[in-house]
Coordinates of C-alpha atoms in Angstrom, one line a residue:
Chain A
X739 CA 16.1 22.4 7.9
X740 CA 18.0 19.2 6.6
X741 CA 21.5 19.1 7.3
X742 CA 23.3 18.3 4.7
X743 CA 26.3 16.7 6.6
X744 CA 24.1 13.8 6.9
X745 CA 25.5 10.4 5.4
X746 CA 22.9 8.9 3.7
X747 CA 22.3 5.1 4.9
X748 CA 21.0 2.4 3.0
X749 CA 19.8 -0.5 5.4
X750 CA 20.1 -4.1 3.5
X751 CA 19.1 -7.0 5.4
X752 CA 20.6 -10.6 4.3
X753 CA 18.7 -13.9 5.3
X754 CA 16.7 -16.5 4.2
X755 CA 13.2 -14.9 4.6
X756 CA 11.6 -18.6 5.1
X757 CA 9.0 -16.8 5.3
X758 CA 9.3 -12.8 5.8
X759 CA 7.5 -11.4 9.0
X760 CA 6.4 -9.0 11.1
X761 CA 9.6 -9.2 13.5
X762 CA 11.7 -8.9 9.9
X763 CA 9.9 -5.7 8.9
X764 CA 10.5 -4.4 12.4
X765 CA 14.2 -4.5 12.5
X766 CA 13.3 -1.9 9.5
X767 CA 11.8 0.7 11.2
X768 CA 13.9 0.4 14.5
X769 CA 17.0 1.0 12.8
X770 CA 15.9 3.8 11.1
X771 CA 13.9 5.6 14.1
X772 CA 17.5 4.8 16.0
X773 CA 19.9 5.9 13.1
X774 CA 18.4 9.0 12.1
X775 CA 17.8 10.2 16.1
X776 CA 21.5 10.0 15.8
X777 CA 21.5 13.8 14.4
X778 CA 24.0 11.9 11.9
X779 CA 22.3 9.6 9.5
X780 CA 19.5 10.0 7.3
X781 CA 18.1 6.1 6.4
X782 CA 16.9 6.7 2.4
X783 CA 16.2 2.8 1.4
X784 CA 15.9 -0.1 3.1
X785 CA 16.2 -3.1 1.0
X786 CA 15.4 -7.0 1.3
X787 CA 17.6 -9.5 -0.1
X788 CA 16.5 -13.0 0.2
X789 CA 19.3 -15.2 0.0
X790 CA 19.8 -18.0 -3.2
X791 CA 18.3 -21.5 -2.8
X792 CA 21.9 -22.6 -3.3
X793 CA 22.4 -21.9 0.5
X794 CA 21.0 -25.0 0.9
X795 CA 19.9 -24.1 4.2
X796 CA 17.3 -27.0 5.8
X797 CA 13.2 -26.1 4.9
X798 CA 14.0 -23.5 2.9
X799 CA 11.3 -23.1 -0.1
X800 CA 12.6 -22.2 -3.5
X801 CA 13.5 -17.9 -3.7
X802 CA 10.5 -17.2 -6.1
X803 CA 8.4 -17.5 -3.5
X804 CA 10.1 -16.3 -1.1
X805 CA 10.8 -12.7 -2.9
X806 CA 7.2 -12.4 -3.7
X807 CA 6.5 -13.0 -0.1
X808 CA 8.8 -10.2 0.8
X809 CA 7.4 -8.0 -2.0
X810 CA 4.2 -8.7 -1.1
X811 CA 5.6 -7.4 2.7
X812 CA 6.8 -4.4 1.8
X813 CA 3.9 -3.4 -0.5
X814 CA 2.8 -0.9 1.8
X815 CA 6.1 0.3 2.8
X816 CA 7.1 3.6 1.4
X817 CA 10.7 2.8 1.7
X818 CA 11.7 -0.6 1.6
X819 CA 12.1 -2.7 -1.2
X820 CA 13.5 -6.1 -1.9
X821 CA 16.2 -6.7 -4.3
X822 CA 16.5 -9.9 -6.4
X823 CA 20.1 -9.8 -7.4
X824 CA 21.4 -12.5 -4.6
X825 CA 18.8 -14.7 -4.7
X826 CA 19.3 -15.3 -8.8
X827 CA 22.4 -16.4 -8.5
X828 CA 23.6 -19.5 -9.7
X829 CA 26.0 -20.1 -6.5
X830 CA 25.5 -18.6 -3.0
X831 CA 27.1 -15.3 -2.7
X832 CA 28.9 -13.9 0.5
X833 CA 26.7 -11.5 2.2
X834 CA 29.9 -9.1 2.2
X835 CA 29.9 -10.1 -1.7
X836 CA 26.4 -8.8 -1.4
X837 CA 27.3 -5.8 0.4
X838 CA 30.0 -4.6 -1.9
X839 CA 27.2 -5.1 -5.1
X840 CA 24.9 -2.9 -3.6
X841 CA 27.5 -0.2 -2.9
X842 CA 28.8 -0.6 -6.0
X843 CA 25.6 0.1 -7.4
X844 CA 24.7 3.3 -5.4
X845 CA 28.6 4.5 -6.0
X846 CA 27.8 3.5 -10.0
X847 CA 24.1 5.9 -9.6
X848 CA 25.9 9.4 -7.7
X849 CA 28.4 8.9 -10.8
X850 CA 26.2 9.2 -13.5
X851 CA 24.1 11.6 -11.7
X852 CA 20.2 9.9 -11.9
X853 CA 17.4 10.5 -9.4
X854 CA 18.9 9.4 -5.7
X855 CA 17.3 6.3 -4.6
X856 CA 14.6 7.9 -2.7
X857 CA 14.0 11.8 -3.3
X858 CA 11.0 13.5 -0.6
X859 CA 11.7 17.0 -2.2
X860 CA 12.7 17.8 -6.0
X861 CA 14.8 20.7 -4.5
X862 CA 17.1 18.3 -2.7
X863 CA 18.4 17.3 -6.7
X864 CA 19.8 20.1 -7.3
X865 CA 21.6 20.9 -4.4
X866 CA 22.7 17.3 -4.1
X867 CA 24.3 17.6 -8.1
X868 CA 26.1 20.9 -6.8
X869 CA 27.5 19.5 -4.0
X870 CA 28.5 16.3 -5.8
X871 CA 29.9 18.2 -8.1
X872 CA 32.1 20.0 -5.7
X873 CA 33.2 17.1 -3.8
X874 CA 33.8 15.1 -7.3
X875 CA 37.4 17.7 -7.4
X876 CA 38.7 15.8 -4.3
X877 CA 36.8 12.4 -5.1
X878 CA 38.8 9.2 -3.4
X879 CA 37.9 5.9 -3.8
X880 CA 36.9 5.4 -0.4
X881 CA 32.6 4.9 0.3
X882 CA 32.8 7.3 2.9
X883 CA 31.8 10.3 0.6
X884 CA 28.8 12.0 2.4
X885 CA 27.2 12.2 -1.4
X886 CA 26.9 8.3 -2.0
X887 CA 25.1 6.7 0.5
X888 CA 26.5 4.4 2.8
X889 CA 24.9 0.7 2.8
X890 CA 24.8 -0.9 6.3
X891 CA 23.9 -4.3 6.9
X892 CA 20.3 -4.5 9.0
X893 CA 20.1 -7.6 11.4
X894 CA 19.4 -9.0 14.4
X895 CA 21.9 -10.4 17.3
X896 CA 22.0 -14.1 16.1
X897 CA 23.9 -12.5 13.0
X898 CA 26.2 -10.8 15.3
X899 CA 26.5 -13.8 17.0
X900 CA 26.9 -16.2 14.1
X901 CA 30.0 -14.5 13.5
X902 CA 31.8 -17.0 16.0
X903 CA 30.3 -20.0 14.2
X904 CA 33.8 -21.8 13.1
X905 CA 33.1 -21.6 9.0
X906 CA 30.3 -20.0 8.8
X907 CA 32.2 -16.4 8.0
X908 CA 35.4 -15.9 6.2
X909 CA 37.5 -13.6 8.8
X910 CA 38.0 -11.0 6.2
X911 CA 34.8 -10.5 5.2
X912 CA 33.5 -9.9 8.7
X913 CA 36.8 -7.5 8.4
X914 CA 35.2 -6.5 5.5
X915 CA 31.5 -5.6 6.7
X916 CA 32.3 -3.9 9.7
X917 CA 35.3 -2.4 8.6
X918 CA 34.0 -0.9 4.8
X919 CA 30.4 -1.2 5.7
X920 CA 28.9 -0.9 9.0
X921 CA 26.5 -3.2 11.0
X922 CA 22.8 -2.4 12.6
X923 CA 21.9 -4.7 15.2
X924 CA 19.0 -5.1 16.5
X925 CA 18.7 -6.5 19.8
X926 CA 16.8 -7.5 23.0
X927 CA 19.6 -8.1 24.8
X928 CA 22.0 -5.1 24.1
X929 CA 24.4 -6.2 26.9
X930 CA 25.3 -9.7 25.6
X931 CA 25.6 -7.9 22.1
X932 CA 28.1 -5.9 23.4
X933 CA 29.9 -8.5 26.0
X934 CA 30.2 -10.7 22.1
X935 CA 32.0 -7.4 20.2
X936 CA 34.1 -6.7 23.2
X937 CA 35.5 -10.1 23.0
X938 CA 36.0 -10.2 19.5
X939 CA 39.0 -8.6 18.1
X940 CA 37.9 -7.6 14.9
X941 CA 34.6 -5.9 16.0
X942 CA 36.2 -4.5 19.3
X943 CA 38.6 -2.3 16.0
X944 CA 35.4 -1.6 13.9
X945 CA 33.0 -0.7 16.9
X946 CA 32.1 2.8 15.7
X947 CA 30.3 1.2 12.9
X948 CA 28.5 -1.2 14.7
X949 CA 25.0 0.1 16.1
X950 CA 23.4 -1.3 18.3
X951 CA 19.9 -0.4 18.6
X952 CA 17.3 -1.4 21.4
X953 CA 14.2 -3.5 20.9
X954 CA 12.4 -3.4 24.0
X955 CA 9.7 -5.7 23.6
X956 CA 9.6 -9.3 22.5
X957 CA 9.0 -9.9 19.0
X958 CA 10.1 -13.2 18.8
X959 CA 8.1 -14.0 15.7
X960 CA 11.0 -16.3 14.2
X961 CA 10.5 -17.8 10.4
X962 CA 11.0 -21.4 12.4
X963 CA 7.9 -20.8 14.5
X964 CA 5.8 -19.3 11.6
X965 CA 6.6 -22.8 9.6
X966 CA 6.2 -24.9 12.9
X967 CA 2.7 -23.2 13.4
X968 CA 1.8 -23.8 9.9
X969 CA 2.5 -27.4 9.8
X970 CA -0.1 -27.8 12.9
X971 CA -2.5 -25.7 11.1
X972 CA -2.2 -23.2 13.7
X973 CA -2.6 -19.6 12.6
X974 CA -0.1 -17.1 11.7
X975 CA -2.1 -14.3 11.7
X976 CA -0.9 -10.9 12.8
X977 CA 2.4 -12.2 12.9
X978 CA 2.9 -12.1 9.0
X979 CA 1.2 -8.9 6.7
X980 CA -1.9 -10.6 6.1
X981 CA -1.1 -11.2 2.3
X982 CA 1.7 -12.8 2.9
X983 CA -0.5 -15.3 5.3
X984 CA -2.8 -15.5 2.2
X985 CA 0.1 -16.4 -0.1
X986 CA 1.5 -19.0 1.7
X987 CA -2.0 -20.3 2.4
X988 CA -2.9 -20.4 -1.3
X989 CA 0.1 -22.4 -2.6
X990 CA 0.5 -24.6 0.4
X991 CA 4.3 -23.3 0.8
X992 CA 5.0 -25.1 4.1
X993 CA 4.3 -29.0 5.3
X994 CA 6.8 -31.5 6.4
X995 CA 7.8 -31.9 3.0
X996 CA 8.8 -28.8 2.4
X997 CA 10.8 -28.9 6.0
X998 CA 12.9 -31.8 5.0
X999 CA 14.6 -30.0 2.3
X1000 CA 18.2 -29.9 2.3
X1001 CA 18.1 -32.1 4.9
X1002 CA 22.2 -33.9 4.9
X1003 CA 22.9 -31.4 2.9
X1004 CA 25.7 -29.2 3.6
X1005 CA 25.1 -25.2 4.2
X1006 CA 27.0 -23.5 1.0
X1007 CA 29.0 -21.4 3.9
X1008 CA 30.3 -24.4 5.1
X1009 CA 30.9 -26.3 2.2
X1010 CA 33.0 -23.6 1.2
X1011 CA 34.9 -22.4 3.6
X1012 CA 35.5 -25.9 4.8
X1013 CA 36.8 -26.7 1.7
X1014 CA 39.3 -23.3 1.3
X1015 CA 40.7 -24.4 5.4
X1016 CA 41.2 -27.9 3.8
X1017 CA 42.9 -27.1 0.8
X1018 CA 45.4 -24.4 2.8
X1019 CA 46.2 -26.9 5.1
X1020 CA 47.2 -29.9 2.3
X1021 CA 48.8 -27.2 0.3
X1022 CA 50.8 -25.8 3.8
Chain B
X49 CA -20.6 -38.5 17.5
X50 CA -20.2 -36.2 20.3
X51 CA -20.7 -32.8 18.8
X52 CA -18.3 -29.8 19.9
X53 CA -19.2 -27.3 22.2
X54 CA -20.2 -23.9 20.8
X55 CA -17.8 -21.4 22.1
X56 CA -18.0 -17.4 21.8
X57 CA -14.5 -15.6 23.2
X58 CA -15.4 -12.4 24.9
X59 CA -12.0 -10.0 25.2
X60 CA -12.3 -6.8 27.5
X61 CA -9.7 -3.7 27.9
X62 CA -8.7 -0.9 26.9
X63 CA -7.6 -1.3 23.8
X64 CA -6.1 1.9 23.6
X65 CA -4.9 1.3 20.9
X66 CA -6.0 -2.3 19.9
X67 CA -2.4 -3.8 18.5
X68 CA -1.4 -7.0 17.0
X69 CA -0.9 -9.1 20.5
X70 CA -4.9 -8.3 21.1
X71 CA -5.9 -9.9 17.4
X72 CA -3.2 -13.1 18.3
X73 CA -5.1 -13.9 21.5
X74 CA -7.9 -14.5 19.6
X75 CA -6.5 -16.6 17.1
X76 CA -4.3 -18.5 19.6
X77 CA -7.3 -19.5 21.8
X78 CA -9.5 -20.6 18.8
X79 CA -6.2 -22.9 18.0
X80 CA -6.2 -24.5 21.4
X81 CA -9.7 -24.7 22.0
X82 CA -10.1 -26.5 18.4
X83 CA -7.1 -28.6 19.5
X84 CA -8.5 -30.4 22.7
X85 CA -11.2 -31.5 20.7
X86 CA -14.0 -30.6 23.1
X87 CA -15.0 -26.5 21.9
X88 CA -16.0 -25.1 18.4
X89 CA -15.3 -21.7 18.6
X90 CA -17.6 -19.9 16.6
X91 CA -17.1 -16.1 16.8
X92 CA -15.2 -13.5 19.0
X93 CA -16.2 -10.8 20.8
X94 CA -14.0 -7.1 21.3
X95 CA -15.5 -5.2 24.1
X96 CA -13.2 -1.7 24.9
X97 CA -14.0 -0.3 28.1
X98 CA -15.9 3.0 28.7
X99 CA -14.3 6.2 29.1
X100 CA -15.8 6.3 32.8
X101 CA -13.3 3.3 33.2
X102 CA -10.9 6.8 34.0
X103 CA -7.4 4.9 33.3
X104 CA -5.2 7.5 32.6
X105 CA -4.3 7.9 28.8
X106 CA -7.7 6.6 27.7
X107 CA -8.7 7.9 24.4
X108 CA -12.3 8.6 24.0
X109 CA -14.3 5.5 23.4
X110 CA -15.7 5.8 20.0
X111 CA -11.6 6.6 18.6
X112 CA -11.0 2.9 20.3
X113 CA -14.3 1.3 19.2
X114 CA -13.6 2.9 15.3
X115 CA -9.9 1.5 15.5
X116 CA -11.0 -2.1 16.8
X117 CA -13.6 -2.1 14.3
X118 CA -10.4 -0.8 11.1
X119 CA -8.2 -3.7 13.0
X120 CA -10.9 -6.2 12.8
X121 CA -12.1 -5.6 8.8
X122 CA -9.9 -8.4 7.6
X123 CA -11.4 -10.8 10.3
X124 CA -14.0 -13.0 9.2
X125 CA -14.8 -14.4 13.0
X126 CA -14.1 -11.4 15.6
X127 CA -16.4 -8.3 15.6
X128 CA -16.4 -5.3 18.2
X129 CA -19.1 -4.6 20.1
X130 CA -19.2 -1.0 21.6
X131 CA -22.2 -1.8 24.3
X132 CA -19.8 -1.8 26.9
X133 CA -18.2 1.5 25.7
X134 CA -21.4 2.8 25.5
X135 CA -22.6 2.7 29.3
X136 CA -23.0 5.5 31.3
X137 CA -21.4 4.2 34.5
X138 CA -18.2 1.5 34.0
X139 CA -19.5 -1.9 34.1
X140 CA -17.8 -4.8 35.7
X141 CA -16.8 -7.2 33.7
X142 CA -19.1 -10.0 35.1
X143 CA -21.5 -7.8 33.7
X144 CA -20.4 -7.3 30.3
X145 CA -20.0 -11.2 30.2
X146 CA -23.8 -11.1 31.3
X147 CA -24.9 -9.1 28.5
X148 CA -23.4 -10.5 26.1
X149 CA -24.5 -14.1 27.0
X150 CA -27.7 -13.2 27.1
X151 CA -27.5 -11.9 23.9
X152 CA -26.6 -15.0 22.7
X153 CA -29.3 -17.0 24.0
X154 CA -31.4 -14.7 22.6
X155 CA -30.4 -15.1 18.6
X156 CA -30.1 -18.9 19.0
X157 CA -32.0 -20.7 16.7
X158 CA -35.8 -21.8 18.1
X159 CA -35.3 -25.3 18.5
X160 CA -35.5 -25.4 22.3
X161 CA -39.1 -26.5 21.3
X162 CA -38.1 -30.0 19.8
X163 CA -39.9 -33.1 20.3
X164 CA -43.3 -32.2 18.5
X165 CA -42.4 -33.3 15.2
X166 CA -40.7 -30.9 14.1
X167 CA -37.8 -30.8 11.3
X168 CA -34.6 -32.6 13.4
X169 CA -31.2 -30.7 12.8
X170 CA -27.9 -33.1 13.1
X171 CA -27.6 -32.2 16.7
X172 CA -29.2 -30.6 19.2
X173 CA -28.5 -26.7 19.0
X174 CA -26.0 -26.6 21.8
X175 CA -26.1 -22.9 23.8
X176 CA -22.6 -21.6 23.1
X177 CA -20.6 -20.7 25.9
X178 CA -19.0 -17.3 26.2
X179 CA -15.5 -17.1 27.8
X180 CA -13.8 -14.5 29.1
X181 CA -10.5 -14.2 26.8
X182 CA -7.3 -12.7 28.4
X183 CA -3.9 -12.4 29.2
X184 CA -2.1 -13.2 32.0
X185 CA -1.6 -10.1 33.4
X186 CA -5.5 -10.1 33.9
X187 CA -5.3 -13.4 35.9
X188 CA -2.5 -12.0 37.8
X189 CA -5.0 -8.8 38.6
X190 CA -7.2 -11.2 40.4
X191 CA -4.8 -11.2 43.2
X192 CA -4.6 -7.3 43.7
X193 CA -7.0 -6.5 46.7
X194 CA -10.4 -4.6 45.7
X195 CA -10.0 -4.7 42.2
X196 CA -12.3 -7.7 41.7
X197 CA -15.4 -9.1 43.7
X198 CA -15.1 -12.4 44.8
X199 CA -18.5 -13.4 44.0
X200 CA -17.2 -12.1 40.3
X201 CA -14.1 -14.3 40.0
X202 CA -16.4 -16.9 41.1
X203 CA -19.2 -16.0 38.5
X204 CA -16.6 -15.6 35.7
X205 CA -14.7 -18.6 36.3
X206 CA -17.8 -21.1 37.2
X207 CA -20.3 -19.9 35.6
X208 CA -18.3 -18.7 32.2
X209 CA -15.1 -19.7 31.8
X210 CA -11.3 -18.5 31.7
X211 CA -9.2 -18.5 28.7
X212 CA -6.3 -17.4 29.1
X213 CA -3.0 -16.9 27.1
X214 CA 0.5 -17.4 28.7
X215 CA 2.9 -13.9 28.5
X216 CA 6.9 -13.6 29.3
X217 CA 7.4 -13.6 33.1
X218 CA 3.8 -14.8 34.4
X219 CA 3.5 -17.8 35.8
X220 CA 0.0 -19.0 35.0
X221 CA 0.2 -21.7 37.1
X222 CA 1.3 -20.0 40.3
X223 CA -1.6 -17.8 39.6
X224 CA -4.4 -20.4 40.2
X225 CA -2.9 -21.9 42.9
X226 CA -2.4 -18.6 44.7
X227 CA -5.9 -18.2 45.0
X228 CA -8.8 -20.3 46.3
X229 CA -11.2 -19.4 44.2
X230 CA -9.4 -20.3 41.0
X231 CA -7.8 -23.2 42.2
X232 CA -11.5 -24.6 42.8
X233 CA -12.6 -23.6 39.4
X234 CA -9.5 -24.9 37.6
X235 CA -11.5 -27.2 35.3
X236 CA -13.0 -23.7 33.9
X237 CA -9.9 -22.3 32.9
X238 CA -8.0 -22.9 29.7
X239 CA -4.4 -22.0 30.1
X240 CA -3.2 -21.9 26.6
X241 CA 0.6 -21.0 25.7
X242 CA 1.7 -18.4 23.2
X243 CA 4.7 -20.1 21.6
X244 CA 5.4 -17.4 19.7
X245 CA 6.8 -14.4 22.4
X246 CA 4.6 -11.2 21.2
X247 CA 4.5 -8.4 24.0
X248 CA 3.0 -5.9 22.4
X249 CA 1.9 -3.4 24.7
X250 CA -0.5 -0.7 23.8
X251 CA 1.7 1.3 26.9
X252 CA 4.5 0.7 24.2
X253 CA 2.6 2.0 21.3
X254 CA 1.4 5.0 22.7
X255 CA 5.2 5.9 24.3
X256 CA 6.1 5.2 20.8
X257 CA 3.9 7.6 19.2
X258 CA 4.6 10.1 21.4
X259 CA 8.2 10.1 20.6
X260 CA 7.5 10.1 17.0
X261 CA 8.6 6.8 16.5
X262 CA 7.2 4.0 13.9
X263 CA 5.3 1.7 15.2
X264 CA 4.2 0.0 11.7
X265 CA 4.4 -3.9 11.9
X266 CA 3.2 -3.6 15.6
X267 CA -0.5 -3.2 15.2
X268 CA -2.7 -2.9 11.5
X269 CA -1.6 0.1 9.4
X270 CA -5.5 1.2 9.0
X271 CA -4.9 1.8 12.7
X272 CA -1.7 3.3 12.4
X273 CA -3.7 6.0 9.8
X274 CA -6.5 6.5 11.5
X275 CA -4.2 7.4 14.9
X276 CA -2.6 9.9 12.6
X277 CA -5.7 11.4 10.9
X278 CA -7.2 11.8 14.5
X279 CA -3.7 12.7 15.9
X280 CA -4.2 10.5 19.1
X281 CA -1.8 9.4 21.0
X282 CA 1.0 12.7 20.1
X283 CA 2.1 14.2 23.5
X284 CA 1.2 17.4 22.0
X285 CA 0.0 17.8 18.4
X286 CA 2.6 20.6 17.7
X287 CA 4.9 17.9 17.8
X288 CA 3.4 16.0 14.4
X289 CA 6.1 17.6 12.6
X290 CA 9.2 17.1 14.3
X291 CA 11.6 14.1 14.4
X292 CA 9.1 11.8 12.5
X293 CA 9.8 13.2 9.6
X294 CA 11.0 10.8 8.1
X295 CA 7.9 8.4 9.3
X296 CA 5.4 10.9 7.9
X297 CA 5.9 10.1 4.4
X298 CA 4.7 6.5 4.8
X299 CA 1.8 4.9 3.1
X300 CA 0.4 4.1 6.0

């Protein structure tokens, strides 16, 4: 019954996850229901990679707690997980840096032959190994192989959108993620999605990898409005797994302290890719 | 010091199913009611309809009572009460708020009797007031012709009280002053705004459901089991296995 001309897609999802919510966990299961209806993809993993505290992005609480938060979100999801690699490193990491690790990994896995990242039926092994091994005669170097699975990044339209943010993104690696990797947008307002990639060169070329995928009702339960609630004592339930809620209510996580940090500091993105346009133009 | 007014919120619907908007209403009112300084909210009230209600889609009554009552385990201040869902013929909603005021009344605490001597409590025990929680696609359904008795807007809004929770694309506002009734009670009704956009439909859900799609996230996952185990909601339970699945396998 499962075609086996699938191509396995892993959906990773970058961000600060100040705190993880319900609209975060969402995105999840959208883009799978909407890949996998595509009679092309199967979605195996979906994984959650906070970002490092050296993003130096304004309120955002140290990644310990943020990670558990998103464990604790995902504890009762059978296949997303969240990876901790990004967030301990020392310096902020390109998400297309990020992108490239976690390829890297699953290419470094189908190599060596262990357990796929998610296996429903033991069967599958062994007809994965033979086909692996069939395909391993005419192995490129390109992550297209139908036997690794492909990572995509999972996010929401003010990703897409922050793409025209001067600085924010290097040029290649937006190249780079849409060109090598793929993008899964999710989006309440699929025309302006698509009216930005039209008039974007780069994702106009890469358009067959960016998916667009339709959220039709409002979840506009935004990390900035769960911390803006919590500072009024106003209740985030529902709109957070409830042990998350109980988390941050436990260790006090977010106050107006915890909102002024970072404040006049410069976002890592910026800083550094301010920095490389400076250094071209003295060295021009 | 003036002592807050006791205040029970009374939600009615379908609740077919109950979903995460529902629970927020609750906790979005308490929030505003506790913010103005005047109301103590001191417990919630879930009241599905009756199957005799006849909307189409309705699952039977006790599946939407038993879901409420999974939603509401973690809540330590909302409880279902399946009196309403329990009535032979569908009972207006005046009604319901009736009941269930009276029932108040009658577990308050005997100290109407004060004055004799008797042991004095910090304040007088203040008869709670029950409100009539809703969205603003209720209010807006005050305006359709024959759906509502006018002597029961009147009732609910005077004699109760409106709370009522802003949505995308209704203008709360326009509603009150659209009608004469309302705009006289205005005092009575507590507009409250939802900053947080959530429009969770249970229409949504159950379209969801049907076409095998996840709706985790969007209401509680001992909800989102217990639809499955009962296999509600499926456009035909033959079609349990198809396209989800990938969604089976999930803990929930």
């Amino acid at each position: 019954m499962e075609n086996p001309q699938k191509t396995e897609v892993v959906l990773l999802a970058c961000g600060s996850f100040n705190p993880v919510t319900n609209m975060h966990l969402r995105l999840f299961e959208l883009a799978r229901d909407h890949m996998n209806a595509t009679g092309k993809y199967r979605v195996i993993k979906g994984i959650i990679s906070p970002v490092g505290d050296a993003y130096k992005k304004k309120g955002l609480i140290s990644a310990h707690h943020r990670v558990i938060m998103a464990q604790l979100a995902t504890q009762t999801s059978s296949w997303v997980e969240v990876d901790t690699w990004e967030s301990l490193q020392k310096e902020w990491v390109e998400t297309a840096k990020v992108l490239r690790h976690h390829q890297e990994k699953l290419e470094a896995r189908g190599c060596e032959q262990q357990d796929s990242p998610v296996l429903e039926r033991p069967g599958r092994k062994r007809k994965w190994a033979e086909q692996r091994s069939e395909l391993n005669q005419k192995k490129t170097l390109e992550p297209q192989r139908k036997d690794v699975p492909e990572v995509k990044l999972l996010c929401g339209a003010d990703l897409l959108e922050s793409f025209g943010v001067p600085n924010l993104w290097k040029r290649e690696d937006i190249a780079n993620i849409v060109g090598d990797y793929g993008l899964v947008c999710v989006t309440r307002a699929g025309n302006d999605a698509q009216r930005f990639i039209y008039e974007s060169d780069v994702l106009w070329r890469h358009q067959a990898n960016i998916h667009l995928v339709n959220e039709w009702i409002t979840n506009d339960i935004s990390s900035t409005k769960i911390r803006r609630a919590l500072r009024r004592s106003q209740s985030i339930r529902y709109l957070v797994p409830d042990l998350v809620q109980e988390y941050i209510e436990k260790h006090n996580l977010y106050s107006a302290e915890s909102e002024e940090r970072n404040v006049g500091v410069i976002l890592a993105p910026l800083q550094r890719n301010t920095a490389a346009t400076n250094s071209r133009t003295t060295t021009a | 010091m003036k002592s807050r007014i006791p205040v029970v919120l009374l939600a009615c619907g379908s609740f077919n199913p109950i979903t995460n908007m529902h629970l927020r209403l609750f906790e979005v009112a308490r929030d505003h009611l506790h913010q103005t300084g005047t109301y103590q909210v001191i417990g919630g009230i879930i009241s599905p309809v009756s199957d005799n209600y006849k909307k189409k889609d309705l699952a039977a009554a006790h599946h939407r009572v038993a879901m409420v009552r999974l939603a509401l385990q973690t809540s330590d201040w909302i409880r279902v009460d399946p009196w309403e869902s329990e009535q032979a013929q569908w009972t207006e909603t005046v009604k319901v708020l009736r009941h269930h005021h009276s029932e108040l009344l009658r577990y308050l605490p005997q100290e109407e009797g004060r004055g004799q001597g008797r042991a004095v409590s910090p304040a007088p025990a203040a008869v709670p007031e029950l409100k009539l929680l809703c969205g603003a696609d209720i209010l807006k359904t005050f305006q359709t012709p024959n759906l509502w008795k006018d002597e029961h807007i009147q009732e609910i809004v005077e004699k109760f009280g409106l709370v009522c929770v802003g949505r995308a694309g209704h203008d709360l506002k326009g509603y009150i002053s659209d009608s004469p009734i309302l705009q006289r009670c205005q005092h009575n009704i507590l507009l409250v705004r939802e900053p947080v956009q959530n429009d969770i439909s249970s229409t949504y859900i159950r379209r969801a459901l049907g076409h095998g799609q996840s709706v985790k996230y969007l209401l509680p996952d001992t909800v989102i089991a217990y639809i499955k185990d009962h296999n509600l909601y499926s456009t035909g339970s033959s079609c349990k296995g198809n396209s989800a699945q990938n969604s089976e396998g999930e803990a929930s």
